[in-house]
Amino acid sequence: MGDSFGSAWWRGYAAQLRAIAEARRPDHLAIMPLSETLQALGKQTEVDEGVYDVPLEGVVGTVARAGDFDREFRPRNRALRDRWERLTNTTADLPPVRLVRLSDMFFVDDGHHRVAIARARGATTIRARVRWISTVACALRCLTLADLPSKTAERMFLERVPLPDDVRLGLWLDDPADWFRLADSAEAWGFRRMLAGRPVRSRGELAEAWWREEVRPVLEQVRQRGLCPPPRHIQTYLSYGLDHV
């Protein structure tokens, strides 16, 4: 695979034309901006993970250069040519790039050209110093800009119904309104529980009890009836529990 700037630029341009011809969502090629992604997912803790090899397919975002590259780090700005060609011709050892990790998504803080050239050359990994940020809603490598409204609603749901981490990993709903319906339903369930003389001391305790005593029994009933549930538990509860109570 050629690493010339012109070759990389034309591959990106051709990909945009194919997306238009196939009537695909225009944002599926857009690089993910860290600030907007964090705003949607909700920032928690931050840790320096040190230096290690990162899979290039997971590098899908940027800290501050959303207009220069697409999601696969093909150049979009012709003004990048000089810097690109200097790097492809250098024989010096280059330092690790700097990345920010949200789960299995990586965002480039420093080293955009090095990531782009490595991808153009067909490399599968790149050496990087990584800063990890944990988030309220789970970050998934497949996220696009169009998914951020739903992830914002998921984050707001989890702030009201803070489910355990192992449950959060399997959450996904396309319609933001469904997250608000679920939050209202969980809180109403907790209120009925308290009226029955079973108080909860925190939102975390409410979330765990709701999942254990309300959601899981619905999932078990669906399995026992031999129904064909959606692939994710939260979708199954939405279809067979929330809508049929």
mmCIF file of C-alpha atoms in Angstrom:
data_model
loop_
_atom_site.group_PDB
_atom_site.id
_atom_site.type_symbol
_atom_site.label_atom_id
_atom_site.label_comp_id
_atom_site.label_asym_id
_atom_site.label_seq_id
_atom_site.Cartn_x
_atom_site.Cartn_y
_atom_site.Cartn_z
ATOM 1 C CA MET A 1 0.000 0.000 0.000
ATOM 2 C CA GLY A 2 1.548 3.312 -1.080
ATOM 3 C CA ASP A 3 2.454 5.913 1.511
ATOM 4 C CA SER A 4 2.548 8.908 -0.845
ATOM 5 C CA PHE A 5 0.360 11.842 0.146
ATOM 6 C CA GLY A 6 -1.423 11.888 -3.207
ATOM 7 C CA SER A 7 -2.288 8.207 -3.004
ATOM 8 C CA ALA A 8 -3.663 8.563 0.541
ATOM 9 C CA TRP A 9 -5.649 11.701 -0.356
ATOM 10 C CA TRP A 10 -7.250 10.065 -3.389
ATOM 11 C CA ARG A 11 -8.186 6.953 -1.381
ATOM 12 C CA GLY A 12 -10.029 9.165 1.077
ATOM 13 C CA TYR A 13 -11.735 11.109 -1.722
ATOM 14 C CA ALA A 14 -12.801 7.889 -3.431
ATOM 15 C CA ALA A 15 -14.223 6.589 -0.136
ATOM 16 C CA GLN A 16 -16.358 9.737 0.182
ATOM 17 C CA LEU A 17 -17.675 9.294 -3.366
ATOM 18 C CA ARG A 18 -18.524 5.632 -2.667
ATOM 19 C CA ALA A 19 -20.405 6.641 0.479
ATOM 20 C CA ILE A 20 -22.456 9.162 -1.496
ATOM 21 C CA ALA A 21 -23.150 6.658 -4.276
ATOM 22 C CA GLU A 22 -24.247 4.018 -1.754
ATOM 23 C CA ALA A 23 -26.437 6.555 0.096
ATOM 24 C CA ARG A 24 -24.700 5.761 3.373
ATOM 25 C CA ARG A 25 -24.752 8.053 6.388
ATOM 26 C CA PRO A 26 -22.389 10.925 5.593
ATOM 27 C CA ASP A 27 -20.880 10.866 9.075
ATOM 28 C CA HIS A 28 -19.595 7.277 8.994
ATOM 29 C CA LEU A 29 -16.302 8.537 7.522
ATOM 30 C CA ALA A 30 -15.976 11.490 9.893
ATOM 31 C CA ILE A 31 -13.214 11.361 12.475
ATOM 32 C CA MET A 32 -14.498 11.408 16.073
ATOM 33 C CA PRO A 33 -13.721 14.635 18.022
ATOM 34 C CA LEU A 34 -12.704 13.942 21.630
ATOM 35 C CA SER A 35 -14.517 16.923 23.153
ATOM 36 C CA GLU A 36 -17.897 16.038 21.643
ATOM 37 C CA THR A 37 -17.481 12.357 22.441
ATOM 38 C CA LEU A 38 -16.588 13.066 26.074
ATOM 39 C CA GLN A 39 -19.478 15.488 26.413
ATOM 40 C CA ALA A 40 -21.839 12.739 25.276
ATOM 41 C CA LEU A 41 -20.317 9.895 27.307
ATOM 42 C CA GLY A 42 -19.492 11.804 30.490
ATOM 43 C CA LYS A 43 -15.941 12.034 31.848
ATOM 44 C CA GLN A 44 -14.980 10.261 35.066
ATOM 45 C CA THR A 45 -11.376 9.428 36.050
ATOM 46 C CA GLU A 46 -8.146 9.863 34.090
ATOM 47 C CA VAL A 47 -4.971 7.738 34.240
ATOM 48 C CA ASP A 48 -1.610 7.688 32.394
ATOM 49 C CA GLU A 49 -1.262 4.114 31.086
ATOM 50 C CA GLY A 50 2.295 4.487 29.815
ATOM 51 C CA VAL A 51 3.732 3.412 26.452
ATOM 52 C CA TYR A 52 2.583 0.356 24.506
ATOM 53 C CA ASP A 53 1.586 -0.806 21.022
ATOM 54 C CA VAL A 54 -1.931 0.267 20.042
ATOM 55 C CA PRO A 55 -4.015 -1.356 17.264
ATOM 56 C CA LEU A 56 -4.349 1.197 14.493
ATOM 57 C CA GLU A 57 -7.908 0.134 13.678
ATOM 58 C CA GLY A 58 -8.894 1.474 17.098
ATOM 59 C CA VAL A 59 -7.518 4.961 16.378
ATOM 60 C CA VAL A 60 -10.689 6.664 15.159
ATOM 61 C CA GLY A 61 -10.587 10.146 16.693
ATOM 62 C CA THR A 62 -8.668 13.321 17.318
ATOM 63 C CA VAL A 63 -8.220 15.800 20.131
ATOM 64 C CA ALA A 64 -8.108 18.915 17.955
ATOM 65 C CA ARG A 65 -7.748 18.261 14.194
ATOM 66 C CA ALA A 66 -11.132 17.045 13.002
ATOM 67 C CA GLY A 67 -10.890 18.855 9.667
ATOM 68 C CA ASP A 68 -7.544 17.422 8.545
ATOM 69 C CA PHE A 69 -8.195 13.646 8.412
ATOM 70 C CA ASP A 70 -11.101 11.261 7.995
ATOM 71 C CA ARG A 71 -11.919 8.382 10.356
ATOM 72 C CA GLU A 72 -9.289 6.113 8.739
ATOM 73 C CA PHE A 73 -6.712 8.928 8.862
ATOM 74 C CA ARG A 74 -6.664 9.609 5.147
ATOM 75 C CA PRO A 75 -5.736 13.293 4.663
ATOM 76 C CA ARG A 76 -8.536 15.723 3.802
ATOM 77 C CA ASN A 77 -6.433 18.887 3.768
ATOM 78 C CA ARG A 78 -3.983 19.316 0.873
ATOM 79 C CA ALA A 79 -1.911 21.703 3.026
ATOM 80 C CA LEU A 80 -0.669 18.619 4.937
ATOM 81 C CA ARG A 81 1.421 17.431 1.978
ATOM 82 C CA ASP A 82 4.757 19.027 2.970
ATOM 83 C CA ARG A 83 4.708 17.639 6.520
ATOM 84 C CA TRP A 84 3.601 14.230 5.211
ATOM 85 C CA GLU A 85 6.439 14.033 2.681
ATOM 86 C CA ARG A 86 9.076 15.131 5.201
ATOM 87 C CA LEU A 87 8.019 12.332 7.556
ATOM 88 C CA THR A 88 7.900 9.650 4.859
ATOM 89 C CA ASN A 89 11.456 10.559 3.814
ATOM 90 C CA THR A 90 13.001 10.740 7.285
ATOM 91 C CA THR A 91 15.288 8.019 8.608
ATOM 92 C CA ALA A 92 15.242 9.265 12.203
ATOM 93 C CA ASP A 93 13.588 7.295 14.981
ATOM 94 C CA LEU A 94 10.318 9.021 15.795
ATOM 95 C CA PRO A 95 8.920 9.210 19.354
ATOM 96 C CA PRO A 96 5.706 7.433 20.286
ATOM 97 C CA VAL A 97 2.510 9.224 19.335
ATOM 98 C CA ARG A 98 0.279 10.495 22.137
ATOM 99 C CA LEU A 99 -3.219 9.057 22.343
ATOM 100 C CA VAL A 100 -6.269 9.347 24.590
ATOM 101 C CA ARG A 101 -8.197 6.106 25.155
ATOM 102 C CA LEU A 102 -11.912 5.808 25.877
ATOM 103 C CA SER A 103 -12.479 2.049 26.280
ATOM 104 C CA ASP A 104 -11.463 0.661 22.854
ATOM 105 C CA MET A 105 -11.533 4.045 21.066
ATOM 106 C CA PHE A 106 -8.288 6.001 20.658
ATOM 107 C CA PHE A 107 -7.991 9.736 19.920
ATOM 108 C CA VAL A 108 -4.780 11.331 18.632
ATOM 109 C CA ASP A 109 -3.366 14.124 20.783
ATOM 110 C CA ASP A 110 0.015 14.321 19.006
ATOM 111 C CA GLY A 111 1.212 12.382 15.949
ATOM 112 C CA HIS A 112 -1.624 12.630 13.427
ATOM 113 C CA HIS A 113 0.735 12.369 10.442
ATOM 114 C CA ARG A 114 2.572 9.393 11.953
ATOM 115 C CA VAL A 115 -0.732 7.563 12.483
ATOM 116 C CA ALA A 116 -1.864 8.407 8.957
ATOM 117 C CA ILE A 117 1.399 7.275 7.355
ATOM 118 C CA ALA A 118 1.451 4.066 9.393
ATOM 119 C CA ARG A 119 -2.058 3.251 8.171
ATOM 120 C CA ALA A 120 -1.130 4.118 4.586
ATOM 121 C CA ARG A 121 1.789 1.668 4.830
ATOM 122 C CA GLY A 122 -0.498 -1.105 6.057
ATOM 123 C CA ALA A 123 0.816 -1.260 9.637
ATOM 124 C CA THR A 124 -1.485 -2.831 12.218
ATOM 125 C CA THR A 125 -0.072 -1.229 15.393
ATOM 126 C CA ILE A 126 1.707 1.946 16.452
ATOM 127 C CA ARG A 127 3.796 2.769 19.536
ATOM 128 C CA ALA A 128 1.972 5.259 21.728
ATOM 129 C CA ARG A 129 1.876 6.910 25.131
ATOM 130 C CA VAL A 130 -1.712 6.484 26.235
ATOM 131 C CA ARG A 131 -3.875 8.483 28.619
ATOM 132 C CA TRP A 132 -7.019 6.594 29.633
ATOM 133 C CA ILE A 133 -10.260 8.386 30.535
ATOM 134 C CA SER A 134 -13.119 6.384 32.004
ATOM 135 C CA THR A 135 -16.632 7.445 31.027
ATOM 136 C CA VAL A 136 -20.162 7.095 32.406
ATOM 137 C CA ALA A 137 -21.546 5.589 29.187
ATOM 138 C CA CYS A 138 -19.441 2.938 27.510
ATOM 139 C CA ALA A 139 -17.299 3.985 24.548
ATOM 140 C CA LEU A 140 -17.442 1.634 21.565
ATOM 141 C CA ARG A 141 -15.114 1.670 18.573
ATOM 142 C CA CYS A 142 -18.081 1.630 16.185
ATOM 143 C CA LEU A 143 -19.452 4.969 17.462
ATOM 144 C CA THR A 144 -20.080 7.683 14.877
ATOM 145 C CA LEU A 145 -21.209 11.280 15.236
ATOM 146 C CA ALA A 146 -24.802 10.166 14.591
ATOM 147 C CA ASP A 147 -24.667 7.933 17.687
ATOM 148 C CA LEU A 148 -23.748 10.713 20.116
ATOM 149 C CA PRO A 149 -27.328 11.887 20.867
ATOM 150 C CA SER A 150 -28.237 8.328 21.913
ATOM 151 C CA LYS A 151 -25.034 8.022 23.982
ATOM 152 C CA THR A 152 -25.862 11.356 25.652
ATOM 153 C CA ALA A 153 -29.263 9.959 26.634
ATOM 154 C CA GLU A 154 -27.586 6.748 27.843
ATOM 155 C CA ARG A 155 -25.220 8.786 30.022
ATOM 156 C CA MET A 156 -28.177 10.709 31.496
ATOM 157 C CA PHE A 157 -29.954 7.394 32.150
ATOM 158 C CA LEU A 158 -26.893 6.016 33.954
ATOM 159 C CA GLU A 159 -26.616 9.148 36.079
ATOM 160 C CA ARG A 160 -30.170 8.448 37.274
ATOM 161 C CA VAL A 161 -29.854 4.633 37.277
ATOM 162 C CA PRO A 162 -26.120 3.874 37.881
ATOM 163 C CA LEU A 163 -25.940 0.225 36.843
ATOM 164 C CA PRO A 164 -22.817 -1.860 37.649
ATOM 165 C CA ASP A 165 -19.946 -1.763 35.160
ATOM 166 C CA ASP A 166 -20.494 -5.324 33.912
ATOM 167 C CA VAL A 167 -24.075 -4.427 32.937
ATOM 168 C CA ARG A 168 -23.126 -1.136 31.275
ATOM 169 C CA LEU A 169 -20.914 -2.919 28.734
ATOM 170 C CA GLY A 170 -23.954 -4.521 27.089
ATOM 171 C CA LEU A 171 -26.122 -1.412 26.809
ATOM 172 C CA TRP A 172 -27.225 -0.001 23.460
ATOM 173 C CA LEU A 173 -30.396 1.716 22.236
ATOM 174 C CA ASP A 174 -30.768 3.732 19.038
ATOM 175 C CA ASP A 175 -33.589 6.046 20.122
ATOM 176 C CA PRO A 176 -32.633 8.594 22.826
ATOM 177 C CA ALA A 177 -36.265 8.708 24.007
ATOM 178 C CA ASP A 178 -36.062 5.035 25.023
ATOM 179 C CA TRP A 179 -33.389 5.865 27.617
ATOM 180 C CA PHE A 180 -35.667 8.422 29.278
ATOM 181 C CA ARG A 181 -38.555 5.925 29.289
ATOM 182 C CA LEU A 182 -36.301 3.385 30.998
ATOM 183 C CA ALA A 183 -35.099 5.858 33.615
ATOM 184 C CA ASP A 184 -38.667 6.871 34.439
ATOM 185 C CA SER A 185 -39.680 3.202 34.632
ATOM 186 C CA ALA A 186 -36.770 2.267 36.932
ATOM 187 C CA GLU A 187 -37.423 5.178 39.282
ATOM 188 C CA ALA A 188 -41.145 4.380 39.359
ATOM 189 C CA TRP A 189 -40.299 0.758 40.178
ATOM 190 C CA GLY A 190 -38.092 1.972 43.032
ATOM 191 C CA PHE A 191 -40.891 4.197 44.347
ATOM 192 C CA ARG A 192 -43.325 1.270 44.364
ATOM 193 C CA ARG A 193 -40.679 -0.817 46.153
ATOM 194 C CA MET A 194 -40.372 1.823 48.879
ATOM 195 C CA LEU A 195 -44.158 2.046 49.262
ATOM 196 C CA ALA A 196 -44.108 -1.712 49.832
ATOM 197 C CA GLY A 197 -41.750 -1.168 52.772
ATOM 198 C CA ARG A 198 -38.479 -2.035 51.002
ATOM 199 C CA PRO A 199 -36.504 1.225 50.985
ATOM 200 C CA VAL A 200 -33.263 1.758 49.043
ATOM 201 C CA ARG A 201 -30.438 3.854 50.448
ATOM 202 C CA SER A 202 -28.903 5.118 47.196
ATOM 203 C CA ARG A 203 -29.378 5.309 43.441
ATOM 204 C CA GLY A 204 -26.728 2.617 43.036
ATOM 205 C CA GLU A 205 -28.680 0.264 45.289
ATOM 206 C CA LEU A 206 -31.868 1.081 43.368
ATOM 207 C CA ALA A 207 -30.164 0.352 40.022
ATOM 208 C CA GLU A 208 -28.811 -3.029 41.152
ATOM 209 C CA ALA A 209 -32.149 -4.046 42.686
ATOM 210 C CA TRP A 210 -34.077 -2.980 39.576
ATOM 211 C CA TRP A 211 -31.796 -4.981 37.304
ATOM 212 C CA ARG A 212 -31.822 -8.036 39.572
ATOM 213 C CA GLU A 213 -35.486 -8.102 40.579
ATOM 214 C CA GLU A 214 -37.196 -6.550 37.558
ATOM 215 C CA VAL A 215 -35.086 -6.825 34.404
ATOM 216 C CA ARG A 216 -33.524 -10.269 34.869
ATOM 217 C CA PRO A 217 -36.868 -12.017 35.557
ATOM 218 C CA VAL A 218 -38.233 -10.559 32.306
ATOM 219 C CA LEU A 219 -35.185 -11.848 30.412
ATOM 220 C CA GLU A 220 -35.678 -15.306 31.940
ATOM 221 C CA GLN A 221 -39.361 -15.348 30.978
ATOM 222 C CA VAL A 222 -38.482 -14.442 27.395
ATOM 223 C CA ARG A 223 -35.990 -17.317 27.248
ATOM 224 C CA GLN A 224 -38.464 -19.800 28.743
ATOM 225 C CA ARG A 225 -41.152 -18.824 26.245
ATOM 226 C CA GLY A 226 -38.809 -19.493 23.342
ATOM 227 C CA LEU A 227 -39.265 -15.995 21.947
ATOM 228 C CA CYS A 228 -36.721 -14.397 19.656
ATOM 229 C CA PRO A 229 -35.237 -11.577 21.744
ATOM 230 C CA PRO A 230 -33.134 -8.675 20.453
ATOM 231 C CA PRO A 231 -29.365 -9.175 20.793
ATOM 232 C CA ARG A 232 -28.966 -6.949 23.854
ATOM 233 C CA HIS A 233 -30.626 -7.369 27.253
ATOM 234 C CA ILE A 234 -31.794 -3.772 27.525
ATOM 235 C CA GLN A 235 -33.546 -4.057 24.147
ATOM 236 C CA THR A 236 -35.215 -7.300 25.259
ATOM 237 C CA TYR A 237 -36.551 -5.678 28.427
ATOM 238 C CA LEU A 238 -37.747 -2.664 26.447
ATOM 239 C CA SER A 239 -39.635 -4.935 24.017
ATOM 240 C CA TYR A 240 -41.021 -7.582 26.374
ATOM 241 C CA GLY A 241 -40.958 -5.970 29.814
ATOM 242 C CA LEU A 242 -41.458 -2.233 29.716
ATOM 243 C CA ASP A 243 -43.963 -2.345 26.845
ATOM 244 C CA HIS A 244 -45.999 -5.259 28.248
ATOM 245 C CA VAL A 245 -46.362 -4.484 31.942
#
